[in-house]
Amino acid sequence: MSSMIRFPSSMFSLYSSSSFKSSLFPSNSSLFRFENSKNSLSSNVVYPFWNSNFAMENRSFSVQSASKTQDGAVAQDSSFQGSESFFRSVLASMEEVYLNKNPTAKAILELVHSADGDRICYDHFAFRTFGVNGHGIDSMSKFFLDFGYEQREELRFPAKKLKAFWFSPPKVSTSCRGSGINGPLPRIFISELLVDQLSPEAQDIIKKYTDISRCGKEYAALASAFGTLTWKKPMYSEFQQLAKESEYAAWTLVNGYALNHVTISTHRLTSSLRSISNLNQFIEKNGFNLNSEGGVLKVSPDGLLLQSSTVADSTSFEFSDGITEAVPCSYIEFAERLVLPQYKDLPPEEVEEFHRRDGFEVGNADKIFESTSKDQLTRRAA
């Protein structure tokens, strides 16, 4: 039986401790639990859920990150040295917090595993942030940039008062055949709410809690891995007020830096589910609701990026004024990246990820954001 490790509420002090890695991710145990502090959405975290074979040996890696343009040329290079096992352990903790709070995502991963086999690869991880007082995109991206990720294109969503950047992963040859957290490193998609475009009342609420957080922005990745807010719980009336103006703002107020969603890379599956249309039918046939905003299947203008997502789960949240209400959590997404026209004649066994459509599409992402909206959650409940 694996050992149990409990973490005190003063968890941030562990981050700077030289023993942080060895105590948080023991090499002789495939399972551990920790208690979250009072402002967490979930009561405990079990690590890991479906990656129990994750190798925890302490090895370092030196990688070359080669971002490809659509013609396959190298756009930019960078190298970085660090502990791969530490980095993947942090991702695994983020994933496990997410799975514990979102039973739909957990069930679908199990379902796809049972139908397709043992290998599931992640296309990207997504996070939401407040673009104020240093709590925006930079607060979360620093962790990934330090480990060799490259910042790529900016995306703008004027109607939602959002902007986003995505980040391409470094190349790690040791993981090309692994699954999940063991597999190819995911792209990272980080959005932020343009707080200064909101009403003064909404700005005041957001600034109240980011001011309470203070240096919490320096530990965004840690907060995500531990499943806790970096500010205190808000009042229900404040959550309601934000929700009227920006559902994104209300979601971020109660979820903080938690994983907003993970995305299965469908074209890396091996069965007929590698077609996102087949996967969508399979998921709906098994009783799960998909986000219908703009149609279940979201297609980029070039027809090469296909995306869909479930409707977010909800969880019971106790607000600081003692009111307990259901709030939206996270969801799971699916993405199929088709082969670029210039590589259409390549034999299937020779097609690699850089031969496929890269990046993100504003129109698709705008509709995917709606997975946590009241309209979609209400449709699910109905």
Tab-separated table of C-alpha atoms in Angstrom:
chain	number	residue	atom	x	y	z
A	1	MET	CA	0.000	0.000	0.000
A	2	SER	CA	1.325	3.452	-0.866
A	3	SER	CA	2.066	5.929	1.832
A	4	MET	CA	-0.022	8.993	2.597
A	5	ILE	CA	1.457	12.465	2.747
A	6	ARG	CA	-0.422	15.382	4.280
A	7	PHE	CA	0.410	18.969	3.543
A	8	PRO	CA	-0.136	21.857	5.948
A	9	SER	CA	-2.054	24.956	4.975
A	10	SER	CA	1.235	26.858	4.826
A	11	MET	CA	1.952	25.035	1.597
A	12	PHE	CA	3.663	27.927	-0.135
A	13	SER	CA	6.668	27.600	2.155
A	14	LEU	CA	7.266	24.153	0.673
A	15	TYR	CA	7.817	25.617	-2.749
A	16	SER	CA	11.128	27.196	-1.746
A	17	SER	CA	12.249	24.238	0.339
A	18	SER	CA	15.091	22.100	-0.986
A	19	SER	CA	13.136	19.030	0.043
A	20	PHE	CA	9.974	20.082	-1.821
A	21	LYS	CA	10.411	17.716	-4.732
A	22	SER	CA	11.414	14.686	-2.736
A	23	SER	CA	8.621	15.114	-0.191
A	24	LEU	CA	5.904	15.974	-2.698
A	25	PHE	CA	6.690	13.270	-5.234
A	26	PRO	CA	8.253	10.255	-3.474
A	27	SER	CA	9.884	7.779	-5.848
A	28	ASN	CA	8.761	4.753	-3.854
A	29	SER	CA	5.068	5.514	-4.036
A	30	SER	CA	2.655	5.636	-6.957
A	31	LEU	CA	-0.105	7.214	-4.885
A	32	PHE	CA	-0.330	10.009	-2.397
A	33	ARG	CA	-2.993	12.241	-0.903
A	34	PHE	CA	-2.915	15.713	0.441
A	35	GLU	CA	-5.453	17.891	2.181
A	36	ASN	CA	-6.324	21.177	0.574
A	37	SER	CA	-6.702	24.367	2.527
A	38	LYS	CA	-10.163	25.716	3.310
A	39	ASN	CA	-10.531	27.669	0.099
A	40	SER	CA	-10.075	24.649	-2.145
A	41	LEU	CA	-12.896	23.341	-4.318
A	42	SER	CA	-12.032	19.702	-3.623
A	43	SER	CA	-11.371	17.966	-0.346
A	44	ASN	CA	-8.456	15.800	-1.384
A	45	VAL	CA	-6.207	14.928	-4.264
A	46	VAL	CA	-5.095	11.472	-5.272
A	47	TYR	CA	-2.023	11.202	-7.449
A	48	PRO	CA	-2.003	9.891	-10.060
A	49	PHE	CA	-5.324	8.585	-11.472
A	50	TRP	CA	-4.509	6.825	-14.727
A	51	ASN	CA	-0.758	7.431	-14.939
A	52	SER	CA	0.294	5.229	-12.037
A	53	ASN	CA	3.175	3.887	-14.108
A	54	PHE	CA	4.711	7.329	-14.374
A	55	ALA	CA	8.487	7.028	-13.999
A	56	MET	CA	9.600	9.200	-11.107
A	57	GLU	CA	13.315	8.775	-11.549
A	58	ASN	CA	15.212	12.014	-11.136
A	59	ARG	CA	16.673	12.656	-14.545
A	60	SER	CA	17.525	15.884	-16.298
A	61	PHE	CA	16.894	16.764	-19.892
A	62	SER	CA	18.343	19.150	-22.402
A	63	VAL	CA	15.871	19.886	-25.156
A	64	GLN	CA	15.664	21.773	-28.387
A	65	SER	CA	12.314	23.434	-28.944
A	66	ALA	CA	11.735	23.678	-32.674
A	67	SER	CA	8.509	25.483	-33.536
A	68	LYS	CA	7.444	24.637	-37.072
A	69	THR	CA	5.838	26.954	-39.568
A	70	GLN	CA	3.153	25.569	-41.868
A	71	ASP	CA	5.776	24.585	-44.459
A	72	GLY	CA	7.674	22.622	-41.841
A	73	ALA	CA	10.531	25.082	-41.406
A	74	VAL	CA	11.963	25.803	-37.990
A	75	ALA	CA	10.570	29.092	-36.695
A	76	GLN	CA	12.611	29.442	-33.524
A	77	ASP	CA	14.909	27.380	-31.322
A	78	SER	CA	15.626	27.391	-27.628
A	79	SER	CA	17.262	25.036	-25.202
A	80	PHE	CA	16.661	24.488	-21.521
A	81	GLN	CA	17.928	22.156	-18.834
A	82	GLY	CA	15.840	20.992	-15.919
A	83	SER	CA	14.335	18.002	-14.173
A	84	GLU	CA	11.837	16.307	-16.451
A	85	SER	CA	10.462	14.187	-13.618
A	86	PHE	CA	9.754	17.305	-11.525
A	87	PHE	CA	8.062	19.098	-14.408
A	88	ARG	CA	5.864	16.127	-15.267
A	89	SER	CA	5.041	15.620	-11.589
A	90	VAL	CA	3.656	19.149	-11.413
A	91	LEU	CA	1.572	18.528	-14.548
A	92	ALA	CA	0.347	15.262	-13.033
A	93	SER	CA	-0.771	17.050	-9.855
A	94	MET	CA	-2.608	19.669	-11.925
A	95	GLU	CA	-4.282	16.867	-13.847
A	96	GLU	CA	-5.255	14.954	-10.727
A	97	VAL	CA	-6.836	17.969	-9.029
A	98	TYR	CA	-8.782	18.458	-12.253
A	99	LEU	CA	-9.914	14.828	-12.420
A	100	ASN	CA	-11.020	14.755	-8.783
A	101	LYS	CA	-13.263	17.776	-9.282
A	102	ASN	CA	-14.607	16.797	-12.701
A	103	PRO	CA	-16.140	13.314	-12.839
A	104	THR	CA	-17.148	13.721	-16.480
A	105	ALA	CA	-13.545	14.185	-17.582
A	106	LYS	CA	-12.428	11.234	-15.471
A	107	ALA	CA	-15.187	8.998	-16.834
A	108	ILE	CA	-14.497	9.952	-20.443
A	109	LEU	CA	-10.776	9.280	-20.110
A	110	GLU	CA	-11.591	5.846	-18.689
A	111	LEU	CA	-14.125	5.259	-21.452
A	112	VAL	CA	-11.708	6.188	-24.238
A	113	HIS	CA	-9.004	4.059	-22.611
A	114	SER	CA	-11.286	1.042	-22.558
A	115	ALA	CA	-12.347	1.521	-26.175
A	116	ASP	CA	-9.090	2.623	-27.775
A	117	GLY	CA	-6.223	1.213	-25.715
A	118	ASP	CA	-3.711	2.473	-23.266
A	119	ARG	CA	-2.319	5.502	-25.101
A	120	ILE	CA	-4.028	8.867	-24.858
A	121	CYS	CA	-2.094	12.021	-25.729
A	122	TYR	CA	-2.979	15.524	-24.645
A	123	ASP	CA	-3.218	18.262	-27.266
A	124	HIS	CA	-3.206	21.106	-24.753
A	125	PHE	CA	-3.894	22.258	-21.195
A	126	ALA	CA	-5.847	25.499	-20.707
A	127	PHE	CA	-5.918	28.013	-17.858
A	128	ARG	CA	-7.893	31.199	-17.109
A	129	THR	CA	-6.512	34.278	-15.360
A	130	PHE	CA	-7.346	37.846	-14.328
A	131	GLY	CA	-5.439	40.437	-16.344
A	132	VAL	CA	-4.782	42.751	-13.391
A	133	ASN	CA	-1.998	43.366	-10.875
A	134	GLY	CA	0.286	40.763	-12.425
A	135	HIS	CA	-2.253	37.931	-12.121
A	136	GLY	CA	-2.726	37.498	-15.863
A	137	ILE	CA	-1.113	35.298	-18.489
A	138	ASP	CA	2.428	35.972	-17.287
A	139	SER	CA	1.709	34.578	-13.821
A	140	MET	CA	1.006	31.100	-15.195
A	141	SER	CA	3.217	31.140	-18.293
A	142	LYS	CA	6.444	31.697	-16.351
A	143	PHE	CA	6.481	28.115	-15.123
A	144	PHE	CA	6.184	26.740	-18.662
A	145	LEU	CA	8.634	29.198	-20.205
A	146	ASP	CA	11.222	28.228	-17.604
A	147	PHE	CA	10.981	24.634	-18.791
A	148	GLY	CA	11.495	25.395	-22.477
A	149	TYR	CA	8.049	26.322	-23.788
A	150	GLU	CA	7.837	29.000	-26.502
A	151	GLN	CA	5.242	31.783	-26.560
A	152	ARG	CA	3.352	31.793	-29.846
A	153	GLU	CA	0.448	33.748	-31.340
A	154	GLU	CA	-1.900	36.048	-29.461
A	155	LEU	CA	-5.655	35.546	-29.820
A	156	ARG	CA	-8.255	38.248	-29.087
A	157	PHE	CA	-11.898	37.833	-28.080
A	158	PRO	CA	-13.369	41.378	-28.006
A	159	ALA	CA	-16.935	40.391	-27.119
A	160	LYS	CA	-15.737	38.404	-24.114
A	161	LYS	CA	-13.085	41.009	-23.193
A	162	LEU	CA	-10.370	38.366	-23.326
A	163	LYS	CA	-6.985	37.819	-24.830
A	164	ALA	CA	-4.885	34.659	-24.890
A	165	PHE	CA	-1.511	33.269	-25.880
A	166	TRP	CA	-0.612	29.706	-26.622
A	167	PHE	CA	2.745	28.116	-25.910
A	168	SER	CA	4.425	25.316	-27.849
A	169	PRO	CA	6.216	22.599	-25.883
A	170	PRO	CA	9.888	21.674	-26.027
A	171	LYS	CA	10.748	18.473	-27.812
A	172	VAL	CA	11.445	15.612	-25.409
A	173	SER	CA	12.367	12.490	-27.358
A	174	THR	CA	12.150	10.228	-24.308
A	175	SER	CA	8.359	10.663	-24.116
A	176	CYS	CA	7.279	10.332	-27.729
A	177	ARG	CA	5.593	6.941	-27.110
A	178	GLY	CA	4.196	7.589	-23.649
A	179	SER	CA	0.594	8.186	-22.654
A	180	GLY	CA	-1.076	11.118	-20.921
A	181	ILE	CA	1.351	12.955	-18.664
A	182	ASN	CA	4.020	10.451	-19.759
A	183	GLY	CA	3.449	11.309	-23.407
A	184	PRO	CA	4.268	14.236	-25.682
A	185	LEU	CA	4.154	17.447	-23.690
A	186	PRO	CA	0.903	19.353	-24.284
A	187	ARG	CA	0.585	22.779	-25.783
A	188	ILE	CA	-0.451	25.370	-23.203
A	189	PHE	CA	-3.300	27.845	-23.754
A	190	ILE	CA	-3.582	30.705	-21.235
A	191	SER	CA	-6.254	33.380	-21.424
A	192	GLU	CA	-6.812	36.471	-19.321
A	193	LEU	CA	-9.771	38.709	-18.643
A	194	LEU	CA	-9.149	42.342	-19.627
A	195	VAL	CA	-10.336	43.606	-16.278
A	196	ASP	CA	-9.994	47.298	-17.126
A	197	GLN	CA	-12.760	46.866	-19.723
A	198	LEU	CA	-15.307	45.791	-17.111
A	199	SER	CA	-17.589	48.006	-15.051
A	200	PRO	CA	-16.084	49.770	-12.019
A	201	GLU	CA	-18.110	47.489	-9.733
A	202	ALA	CA	-16.722	44.317	-11.352
A	203	GLN	CA	-13.203	45.717	-11.323
A	204	ASP	CA	-13.481	46.463	-7.614
A	205	ILE	CA	-14.485	42.883	-6.816
A	206	ILE	CA	-11.647	41.377	-8.839
A	207	LYS	CA	-9.053	43.798	-7.484
A	208	LYS	CA	-10.226	43.120	-3.945
A	209	TYR	CA	-9.292	39.450	-4.259
A	210	THR	CA	-6.144	39.844	-6.334
A	211	ASP	CA	-4.964	42.404	-3.753
A	212	ILE	CA	-5.600	39.811	-1.031
A	213	SER	CA	-3.568	37.317	-3.054
A	214	ARG	CA	-0.598	39.724	-3.202
A	215	CYS	CA	2.396	37.494	-4.060
A	216	GLY	CA	0.093	34.591	-4.924
A	217	LYS	CA	0.633	35.397	-8.591
A	218	GLU	CA	4.213	34.164	-8.191
A	219	TYR	CA	2.890	30.707	-7.331
A	220	ALA	CA	0.183	30.229	-9.956
A	221	ALA	CA	1.486	26.825	-11.060
A	222	LEU	CA	1.776	25.708	-7.440
A	223	ALA	CA	-1.792	26.806	-6.702
A	224	SER	CA	-2.978	24.856	-9.744
A	225	ALA	CA	-1.066	21.745	-8.673
A	226	PHE	CA	-2.434	21.975	-5.117
A	227	GLY	CA	-6.003	22.813	-6.144
A	228	THR	CA	-6.323	25.912	-3.999
A	229	LEU	CA	-7.105	29.576	-4.501
A	230	THR	CA	-4.431	32.189	-3.870
A	231	TRP	CA	-7.080	34.511	-2.411
A	232	LYS	CA	-9.779	33.883	0.182
A	233	LYS	CA	-13.211	32.619	-0.737
A	234	PRO	CA	-15.512	35.318	-2.137
A	235	MET	CA	-19.035	36.177	-1.043
A	236	TYR	CA	-21.886	34.685	-3.033
A	237	SER	CA	-23.257	38.133	-3.890
A	238	GLU	CA	-19.911	39.019	-5.489
A	239	PHE	CA	-19.910	35.826	-7.534
A	240	GLN	CA	-23.442	36.607	-8.728
A	241	GLN	CA	-22.542	40.169	-9.630
A	242	LEU	CA	-19.572	39.065	-11.709
A	243	ALA	CA	-21.576	36.322	-13.411
A	244	LYS	CA	-24.075	38.886	-14.705
A	245	GLU	CA	-21.291	40.760	-16.471
A	246	SER	CA	-18.741	38.067	-17.273
A	247	GLU	CA	-19.223	34.352	-16.675
A	248	TYR	CA	-15.493	33.989	-17.288
A	249	ALA	CA	-14.823	36.367	-14.371
A	250	ALA	CA	-17.165	34.478	-12.048
A	251	TRP	CA	-15.578	31.148	-13.003
A	252	THR	CA	-12.071	32.439	-12.326
A	253	LEU	CA	-13.092	33.964	-8.992
A	254	VAL	CA	-14.048	30.548	-7.570
A	255	ASN	CA	-11.644	28.310	-9.529
A	256	GLY	CA	-8.520	30.447	-9.663
A	257	TYR	CA	-5.617	28.882	-11.540
A	258	ALA	CA	-7.203	25.426	-11.742
A	259	LEU	CA	-7.006	23.600	-15.058
A	260	ASN	CA	-9.934	24.873	-17.092
A	261	HIS	CA	-9.723	21.889	-19.405
A	262	VAL	CA	-7.451	19.260	-20.879
A	263	THR	CA	-7.769	18.207	-24.493
A	264	ILE	CA	-7.490	14.729	-25.968
A	265	SER	CA	-5.574	14.627	-29.247
A	266	THR	CA	-7.972	12.462	-31.241
A	267	HIS	CA	-5.738	11.879	-34.278
A	268	ARG	CA	-3.228	10.180	-31.975
A	269	LEU	CA	-5.748	7.511	-31.011
A	270	THR	CA	-5.535	4.171	-32.792
A	271	SER	CA	-9.148	3.059	-33.263
A	272	SER	CA	-11.985	4.610	-35.252
A	273	LEU	CA	-12.223	7.159	-32.421
A	274	ARG	CA	-9.274	8.978	-33.997
A	275	SER	CA	-11.962	10.693	-36.091
A	276	ILE	CA	-13.413	13.416	-33.889
A	277	SER	CA	-16.844	12.896	-35.453
A	278	ASN	CA	-16.764	9.255	-34.396
A	279	LEU	CA	-15.536	10.226	-30.942
A	280	ASN	CA	-18.332	12.769	-30.543
A	281	GLN	CA	-20.931	10.140	-31.446
A	282	PHE	CA	-19.307	7.666	-29.055
A	283	ILE	CA	-19.368	10.156	-26.173
A	284	GLU	CA	-22.983	11.198	-26.749
A	285	LYS	CA	-24.027	7.549	-27.123
A	286	ASN	CA	-22.594	6.959	-23.655
A	287	GLY	CA	-24.771	9.685	-22.151
A	288	PHE	CA	-22.490	12.737	-22.041
A	289	ASN	CA	-23.557	16.171	-23.270
A	290	LEU	CA	-21.340	18.091	-25.659
A	291	ASN	CA	-21.132	21.864	-25.919
A	292	SER	CA	-23.619	22.792	-28.662
A	293	GLU	CA	-22.616	26.462	-29.028
A	294	GLY	CA	-22.052	27.058	-32.742
A	295	GLY	CA	-22.654	23.351	-33.364
A	296	VAL	CA	-21.102	20.392	-31.594
A	297	LEU	CA	-18.145	20.306	-34.010
A	298	LYS	CA	-16.134	23.520	-34.211
A	299	VAL	CA	-14.196	23.811	-37.496
A	300	SER	CA	-11.501	26.370	-38.347
A	301	PRO	CA	-11.918	28.353	-41.603
A	302	ASP	CA	-9.182	26.290	-43.260
A	303	GLY	CA	-10.990	23.104	-42.248
A	304	LEU	CA	-7.875	21.641	-40.635
A	305	LEU	CA	-8.574	22.138	-36.909
A	306	LEU	CA	-11.622	20.317	-35.548
A	307	GLN	CA	-12.664	20.725	-31.915
A	308	SER	CA	-15.475	19.777	-29.546
A	309	SER	CA	-15.961	19.711	-25.791
A	310	THR	CA	-18.250	18.508	-23.042
A	311	VAL	CA	-20.371	20.768	-20.884
A	312	ALA	CA	-18.609	21.645	-17.632
A	313	ASP	CA	-19.279	19.771	-14.423
A	314	SER	CA	-20.590	21.661	-11.393
A	315	THR	CA	-19.495	21.404	-7.790
A	316	SER	CA	-20.831	22.581	-4.447
A	317	PHE	CA	-18.961	25.655	-3.224
A	318	GLU	CA	-19.270	27.214	0.214
A	319	PHE	CA	-18.868	30.975	-0.047
A	320	SER	CA	-17.363	33.131	2.692
A	321	ASP	CA	-20.800	34.318	3.818
A	322	GLY	CA	-21.890	30.735	4.537
A	323	ILE	CA	-23.999	30.267	1.409
A	324	THR	CA	-23.413	27.007	-0.464
A	325	GLU	CA	-24.259	26.896	-4.147
A	326	ALA	CA	-23.308	24.922	-7.239
A	327	VAL	CA	-20.652	26.595	-9.391
A	328	PRO	CA	-19.206	25.498	-12.749
A	329	CYS	CA	-15.964	23.544	-12.709
A	330	SER	CA	-14.134	22.325	-15.783
A	331	TYR	CA	-14.694	20.216	-18.880
A	332	ILE	CA	-12.788	18.051	-21.328
A	333	GLU	CA	-12.077	18.950	-24.935
A	334	PHE	CA	-11.214	16.972	-28.062
A	335	ALA	CA	-9.093	18.168	-30.990
A	336	GLU	CA	-8.267	16.652	-34.351
A	337	ARG	CA	-5.474	18.317	-36.303
A	338	LEU	CA	-5.518	17.361	-39.966
A	339	VAL	CA	-2.479	16.993	-42.203
A	340	LEU	CA	-1.415	20.191	-43.976
A	341	PRO	CA	-2.067	20.236	-47.746
A	342	GLN	CA	1.639	20.102	-48.631
A	343	TYR	CA	1.973	16.807	-46.760
A	344	LYS	CA	-1.240	15.132	-47.931
A	345	ASP	CA	0.649	12.501	-49.934
A	346	LEU	CA	2.783	11.343	-47.018
A	347	PRO	CA	2.185	7.732	-45.972
A	348	PRO	CA	0.177	7.729	-42.707
A	349	GLU	CA	2.997	6.035	-40.798
A	350	GLU	CA	5.339	8.908	-41.692
A	351	VAL	CA	3.049	11.725	-40.570
A	352	GLU	CA	4.305	13.507	-37.460
A	353	GLU	CA	2.727	16.276	-35.411
A	354	PHE	CA	4.527	19.086	-37.267
A	355	HIS	CA	2.963	17.851	-40.515
A	356	ARG	CA	-0.439	18.732	-39.064
A	357	ARG	CA	-2.282	21.996	-38.522
A	358	ASP	CA	-0.786	23.749	-35.496
A	359	GLY	CA	-1.965	26.607	-33.314
A	360	PHE	CA	-5.474	27.689	-32.364
A	361	GLU	CA	-8.425	29.434	-33.978
A	362	VAL	CA	-10.321	32.351	-32.433
A	363	GLY	CA	-13.695	31.228	-33.803
A	364	ASN	CA	-13.309	27.717	-32.396
A	365	ALA	CA	-11.952	28.863	-29.037
A	366	ASP	CA	-14.708	31.457	-28.639
A	367	LYS	CA	-17.321	28.696	-28.783
A	368	ILE	CA	-15.305	26.323	-26.580
A	369	PHE	CA	-15.244	29.000	-23.857
A	370	GLU	CA	-19.021	28.553	-23.633
A	371	SER	CA	-18.565	25.094	-22.086
A	372	THR	CA	-18.767	26.738	-18.643
A	373	SER	CA	-21.623	29.096	-19.503
A	374	LYS	CA	-24.995	29.093	-17.766
A	375	ASP	CA	-26.737	28.382	-21.063
A	376	GLN	CA	-24.774	25.176	-21.579
A	377	LEU	CA	-25.000	24.070	-17.946
A	378	THR	CA	-28.759	24.686	-17.948
A	379	ARG	CA	-29.133	22.631	-21.119
A	380	ARG	CA	-27.190	19.825	-19.467
A	381	ALA	CA	-29.357	19.914	-16.360
A	382	ALA	CA	-32.502	19.839	-18.471
